[in-house]
Amino acid sequence: MSHSQAESVIKNIIREIGQECAMKGQTVSETLVAFMVKAVVLDPRNEFNVDRTLTKNDVQKLIKLCVSRLLDAANPSLDTIKMQVYFDMNYTNRVELLNEQHRILEARLAPVSREITDNRARTREELESIYRKIVSYVLLRSGLGSPTDIKVVREATAALQSVFPQTELGVFLSLSKKDKERQLKELTMIVTGIRLFNKDCGKGGEGIDDLPAILNEAIPAATQPIDAELRASHDLAYRYTAVLEMMHESPHRNIEARLSMLKEALFNVRQHEAFLCIILSDVITCAQEVEMMDKQFAAQIEQLKNTVQAKTAVPTSQVFPIFLALANLWTSFQDEILLLSFLTNLTVSLQQFLGIHAQLFPDDVMESLLEGVTVKSDEQRIKETMGIKVNVSDFKEQEWLFPETTANFDQLLIQYRGFCAHALAEKDGLLLPGNPAIGILKHKEKYYTFSSKESAYVFAQNPDMFIHLIGEKAKEYAELIQLLELHHQFESVAPYSQVRSGDKRSMKPITKCDSSTQTDTHILPPTIVKSYEWNEWELRRKAIKLANLRKKLTHSVQTNLSHMRKDNSTQVYLLKDFGTQTKLDNSSNVPRPQIFLAGLRGGSTSTTCMVKVNLTRAVDET
């Protein structure tokens, strides 16, 4: 089966599963169905062979199993997978979130900006209209008040006129579109800085909320419910862990029927705990940013007051940079408000995936299971093993890392989210916190922690076997792939965020293909000058040769043997593209001489008297 055919089959399976779930009153997303298909195929208990093409019976079996799991309302595993899909599809880090919000803001302001930059106003009414549009643009972009509030508009107009009077509209309209957009953004920031300064001085600030004060109240209000939920998740995780640990030590007690549900519930609460830690870390970062910006904002305001004081006119080169800095800080305050709201909503949304605990394990059931069992927190378990370390001399090939001897020890990327690798494999997926102080095992450029010294010794004897066992356990409980970050072991199961592009395949990725490549021998024309000569003496020899050739003559000979053959010609030196004229041909028109002699034939007298008459015309008359 070709790649396109396999993809088409998988899409049809996903579509059919979604339709059957919808017919039974359960709406599921394609992303959730796609991952469920992968989970069912990977589970060895379902006996699917991913190396061969699915038959018709295999497809029907796959659809039936997926629908059954998706409709199982009392299944902690399904809730965990739903939680993972929801979080990965909705959560984004602060940089990506803020960039997306800025992109949305630019898209919303694009029509208003286009009306200003494309305008060709000529009359007075048209110029006044475009100036009002610029004021509206400044208010919309800064977010300081509504453009429909008269007081806000008046204040913004006054601030804008102080730096951009209406008489300069002609110069503004003569700019290119890019320069207009750049100047609009700059004017927005300057007007924002002016209004913020006026608000601090008590001379304005209509419609401007006190964002620093709001954030200083909102951050603790957002942190408290997250801390409360995190404590509740910790308590549940500790109780589930204690029951599961007791079951492994006393397997004959009558709790084995609940083993699978307890493990799935533990996975669910540990995943919720991991997500809450990510959210709480972002909230703490937000609080740190706000604290730093508070100090910077106060410093800029103080610097501006010292610069302005009671002066009636201040050079723009001194105050404009401060106005721009104030505007940037205020935009950062707005970003933190948006980020805090996003994190709060995400925390509330995760609660919908925790209702199964009260349904399966109410307080009375948990009290009966915990009878005679000591519940230990992660901190207590780690404290019990403090001071116990692996003896490096007992191992010849393994490399162990310790806090005292390793730089950046806290920044090491621990496998399985820091849970004990040995307990995961030997105790059927039990999640026990590892203690890095015992020693971190470095195996194939990956790092593993353990809950006890004995577990570390057993795991170090054959790490590859235990890693394989953990991978097999993840095939049975697909939520472990995301919880323990095992995507590198399951290349066919990508993180959910990578499925957004439409990749819904559940088969093994294709690792072979036929391909060919053709490249030109010489892509660019050669640049070698074959007539180039670097030797000075060789150049001199060629010059003498050419000088001698200019003195030679070309001779041709016709013999009896060659008179019927083709004519040959030889050129001893190259023809020149220019000519030389050695003389100048010219002509002039001169008068013809006309001289007459009279009296030469004689007369009646014996003496001859000759008269000479010159009738030649002068040169200037011709």
GROMACS .gro file of N, CA, C and O in nm, residues 107-154:
model
  192
  107ALA      N    1  -0.362   4.281   1.231
  107ALA     CA    2  -0.465   4.247   1.132
  107ALA      C    3  -0.592   4.329   1.153
  107ALA      O    4  -0.657   4.371   1.056
  108ARG      N    5  -0.629   4.352   1.278
  108ARG     CA    6  -0.749   4.431   1.306
  108ARG      C    7  -0.730   4.578   1.273
  108ARG      O    8  -0.826   4.646   1.233
  109LEU      N    9  -0.608   4.628   1.289
  109LEU     CA   10  -0.583   4.769   1.260
  109LEU      C   11  -0.552   4.794   1.113
  109LEU      O   12  -0.546   4.911   1.071
  110ALA      N   13  -0.533   4.688   1.036
  110ALA     CA   14  -0.496   4.705   0.895
  110ALA      C   15  -0.597   4.787   0.816
  110ALA      O   16  -0.558   4.876   0.739
  111PRO      N   17  -0.730   4.762   0.830
  111PRO     CA   18  -0.825   4.846   0.753
  111PRO      C   19  -0.817   4.995   0.789
  111PRO      O   20  -0.823   5.081   0.701
  112VAL      N   21  -0.802   5.026   0.920
  112VAL     CA   22  -0.793   5.166   0.961
  112VAL      C   23  -0.665   5.228   0.907
  112VAL      O   24  -0.665   5.342   0.856
  113SER      N   25  -0.556   5.156   0.915
  113SER     CA   26  -0.428   5.206   0.863
  113SER      C   27  -0.436   5.226   0.712
  113SER      O   28  -0.383   5.325   0.658
  114ARG      N   29  -0.504   5.135   0.643
  114ARG     CA   30  -0.516   5.147   0.498
  114ARG      C   31  -0.596   5.271   0.458
  114ARG      O   32  -0.565   5.339   0.359
  115GLU      N   33  -0.701   5.301   0.534
  115GLU     CA   34  -0.780   5.421   0.504
  115GLU      C   35  -0.696   5.547   0.516
  115GLU      O   36  -0.718   5.644   0.442
  116ILE      N   37  -0.601   5.549   0.606
  116ILE     CA   38  -0.516   5.667   0.626
  116ILE      C   39  -0.407   5.675   0.520
  116ILE      O   40  -0.384   5.779   0.458
  117THR      N   41  -0.337   5.562   0.499
  117THR     CA   42  -0.221   5.564   0.408
  117THR      C   43  -0.261   5.575   0.262
  117THR      O   44  -0.184   5.627   0.180
  118ASP      N   45  -0.380   5.526   0.226
  118ASP     CA   46  -0.423   5.531   0.086
  118ASP      C   47  -0.504   5.656   0.053
  118ASP      O   48  -0.549   5.673  -0.060
  119ASN      N   49  -0.524   5.742   0.152
  119ASN     CA   50  -0.608   5.860   0.132
  119ASN      C   51  -0.533   5.966   0.051
  119ASN      O   52  -0.414   5.988   0.070
  120ARG      N   53  -0.605   6.033  -0.039
  120ARG     CA   54  -0.549   6.141  -0.119
  120ARG      C   55  -0.628   6.269  -0.093
  120ARG      O   56  -0.686   6.329  -0.184
  121ALA      N   57  -0.632   6.308   0.031
  121ALA     CA   58  -0.714   6.424   0.070
  121ALA      C   59  -0.659   6.552   0.008
  121ALA      O   60  -0.537   6.571  -0.001
  122ARG      N   61  -0.751   6.639  -0.033
  122ARG     CA   62  -0.716   6.768  -0.093
  122ARG      C   63  -0.787   6.884  -0.024
  122ARG      O   64  -0.725   6.984   0.010
  123THR      N   65  -0.915   6.869  -0.003
  123THR     CA   66  -0.993   6.978   0.056
  123THR      C   67  -0.974   6.983   0.207
  123THR      O   68  -0.919   6.890   0.269
  124ARG      N   69  -1.018   7.092   0.266
  124ARG     CA   70  -1.005   7.111   0.410
  124ARG      C   71  -1.086   7.007   0.486
  124ARG      O   72  -1.040   6.953   0.587
  125GLU      N   73  -1.208   6.977   0.438
  125GLU     CA   74  -1.293   6.878   0.506
  125GLU      C   75  -1.228   6.740   0.503
  125GLU      O   76  -1.232   6.665   0.601
  126GLU      N   77  -1.167   6.706   0.389
  126GLU     CA   78  -1.102   6.575   0.378
  126GLU      C   79  -0.981   6.567   0.471
  126GLU      O   80  -0.955   6.462   0.533
  127LEU      N   81  -0.905   6.676   0.483
  127LEU     CA   82  -0.789   6.675   0.573
  127LEU      C   83  -0.832   6.662   0.719
  127LEU      O   84  -0.768   6.591   0.798
  128GLU      N   85  -0.941   6.728   0.758
  128GLU     CA   86  -0.993   6.714   0.895
  128GLU      C   87  -1.040   6.572   0.921
  128GLU      O   88  -1.020   6.517   1.030
  129SER      N   89  -1.101   6.511   0.821
  129SER     CA   90  -1.149   6.373   0.837
  129SER      C   91  -1.034   6.276   0.857
  129SER      O   92  -1.038   6.189   0.945
  130ILE      N   93  -0.928   6.293   0.778
  130ILE     CA   94  -0.813   6.201   0.794
  130ILE      C   95  -0.743   6.224   0.927
  130ILE      O   96  -0.690   6.129   0.987
  131TYR      N   97  -0.741   6.347   0.977
  131TYR     CA   98  -0.679   6.373   1.108
  131TYR      C   99  -0.757   6.303   1.219
  131TYR      O  100  -0.698   6.248   1.313
  132ARG      N  101  -0.891   6.305   1.207
  132ARG     CA  102  -0.973   6.233   1.307
  132ARG      C  103  -0.947   6.083   1.300
  132ARG      O  104  -0.947   6.014   1.403
  133LYS      N  105  -0.925   6.032   1.179
  133LYS     CA  106  -0.894   5.889   1.165
  133LYS      C  107  -0.759   5.856   1.230
  133LYS      O  108  -0.743   5.749   1.289
  134ILE      N  109  -0.665   5.948   1.219
  134ILE     CA  110  -0.535   5.924   1.284
  134ILE      C  111  -0.553   5.918   1.435
  134ILE      O  112  -0.492   5.834   1.504
  135VAL      N  113  -0.636   6.005   1.492
  135VAL     CA  114  -0.663   6.003   1.636
  135VAL      C  115  -0.725   5.869   1.675
  135VAL      O  116  -0.688   5.807   1.776
  136SER      N  117  -0.823   5.821   1.595
  136SER     CA  118  -0.887   5.692   1.625
  136SER      C  119  -0.785   5.579   1.617
  136SER      O  120  -0.785   5.488   1.702
  137TYR      N  121  -0.696   5.585   1.518
  137TYR     CA  122  -0.593   5.482   1.505
  137TYR      C  123  -0.502   5.481   1.628
  137TYR      O  124  -0.468   5.373   1.680
  138VAL      N  125  -0.463   5.599   1.674
  138VAL     CA  126  -0.375   5.608   1.791
  138VAL      C  127  -0.443   5.546   1.914
  138VAL      O  128  -0.380   5.471   1.991
  139LEU      N  129  -0.573   5.574   1.932
  139LEU     CA  130  -0.644   5.519   2.048
  139LEU      C  131  -0.661   5.368   2.036
  139LEU      O  132  -0.645   5.295   2.135
  140LEU      N  133  -0.692   5.319   1.918
  140LEU     CA  134  -0.713   5.175   1.900
  140LEU      C  135  -0.582   5.099   1.920
  140LEU      O  136  -0.580   4.992   1.981
  141ARG      N  137  -0.473   5.153   1.869
  141ARG     CA  138  -0.346   5.083   1.880
  141ARG      C  139  -0.291   5.085   2.022
  141ARG      O  140  -0.236   4.986   2.069
  142SER      N  141  -0.306   5.197   2.090
  142SER     CA  142  -0.253   5.208   2.227
  142SER      C  143  -0.339   5.137   2.330
  142SER      O  144  -0.289   5.094   2.434
  143GLY      N  145  -0.470   5.126   2.302
  143GLY     CA  146  -0.561   5.064   2.398
  143GLY      C  147  -0.588   5.150   2.519
  143GLY      O  148  -0.636   5.100   2.622
  144LEU      N  149  -0.562   5.279   2.509
  144LEU     CA  150  -0.584   5.371   2.622
  144LEU      C  151  -0.715   5.446   2.602
  144LEU      O  152  -0.718   5.561   2.559
  145GLY      N  153  -0.826   5.381   2.630
  145GLY     CA  154  -0.956   5.445   2.617
  145GLY      C  155  -1.026   5.409   2.487
  145GLY      O  156  -0.967   5.354   2.394
  146SER      N  157  -1.155   5.442   2.484
  146SER     CA  158  -1.238   5.409   2.368
  146SER      C  159  -1.244   5.526   2.270
  146SER      O  160  -1.255   5.642   2.312
  147PRO      N  161  -1.239   5.501   2.140
  147PRO     CA  162  -1.250   5.610   2.041
  147PRO      C  163  -1.388   5.675   2.038
  147PRO      O  164  -1.406   5.778   1.974
  148THR      N  165  -1.486   5.615   2.107
  148THR     CA  166  -1.620   5.674   2.111
  148THR      C  167  -1.641   5.763   2.233
  148THR      O  168  -1.745   5.827   2.245
  149ASP      N  169  -1.545   5.767   2.325
  149ASP     CA  170  -1.553   5.851   2.444
  149ASP      C  171  -1.502   5.990   2.409
  149ASP      O  172  -1.385   6.008   2.370
  150ILE      N  173  -1.588   6.093   2.423
  150ILE     CA  174  -1.553   6.228   2.382
  150ILE      C  175  -1.432   6.281   2.460
  150ILE      O  176  -1.339   6.341   2.404
  151LYS      N  177  -1.430   6.257   2.593
  151LYS     CA  178  -1.320   6.307   2.674
  151LYS      C  179  -1.187   6.243   2.634
  151LYS      O  180  -1.083   6.310   2.628
  152VAL      N  181  -1.192   6.113   2.606
  152VAL     CA  182  -1.071   6.043   2.564
  152VAL      C  183  -1.022   6.098   2.430
  152VAL      O  184  -0.902   6.122   2.410
  153VAL      N  185  -1.115   6.118   2.337
  153VAL     CA  186  -1.078   6.168   2.204
  153VAL      C  187  -1.017   6.307   2.215
  153VAL      O  188  -0.917   6.339   2.149
  154ARG      N  189  -1.076   6.393   2.297
  154ARG     CA  190  -1.023   6.529   2.313
  154ARG      C  191  -0.882   6.526   2.370
  154ARG      O  192  -0.793   6.601   2.325
   0.00000   0.00000   0.00000
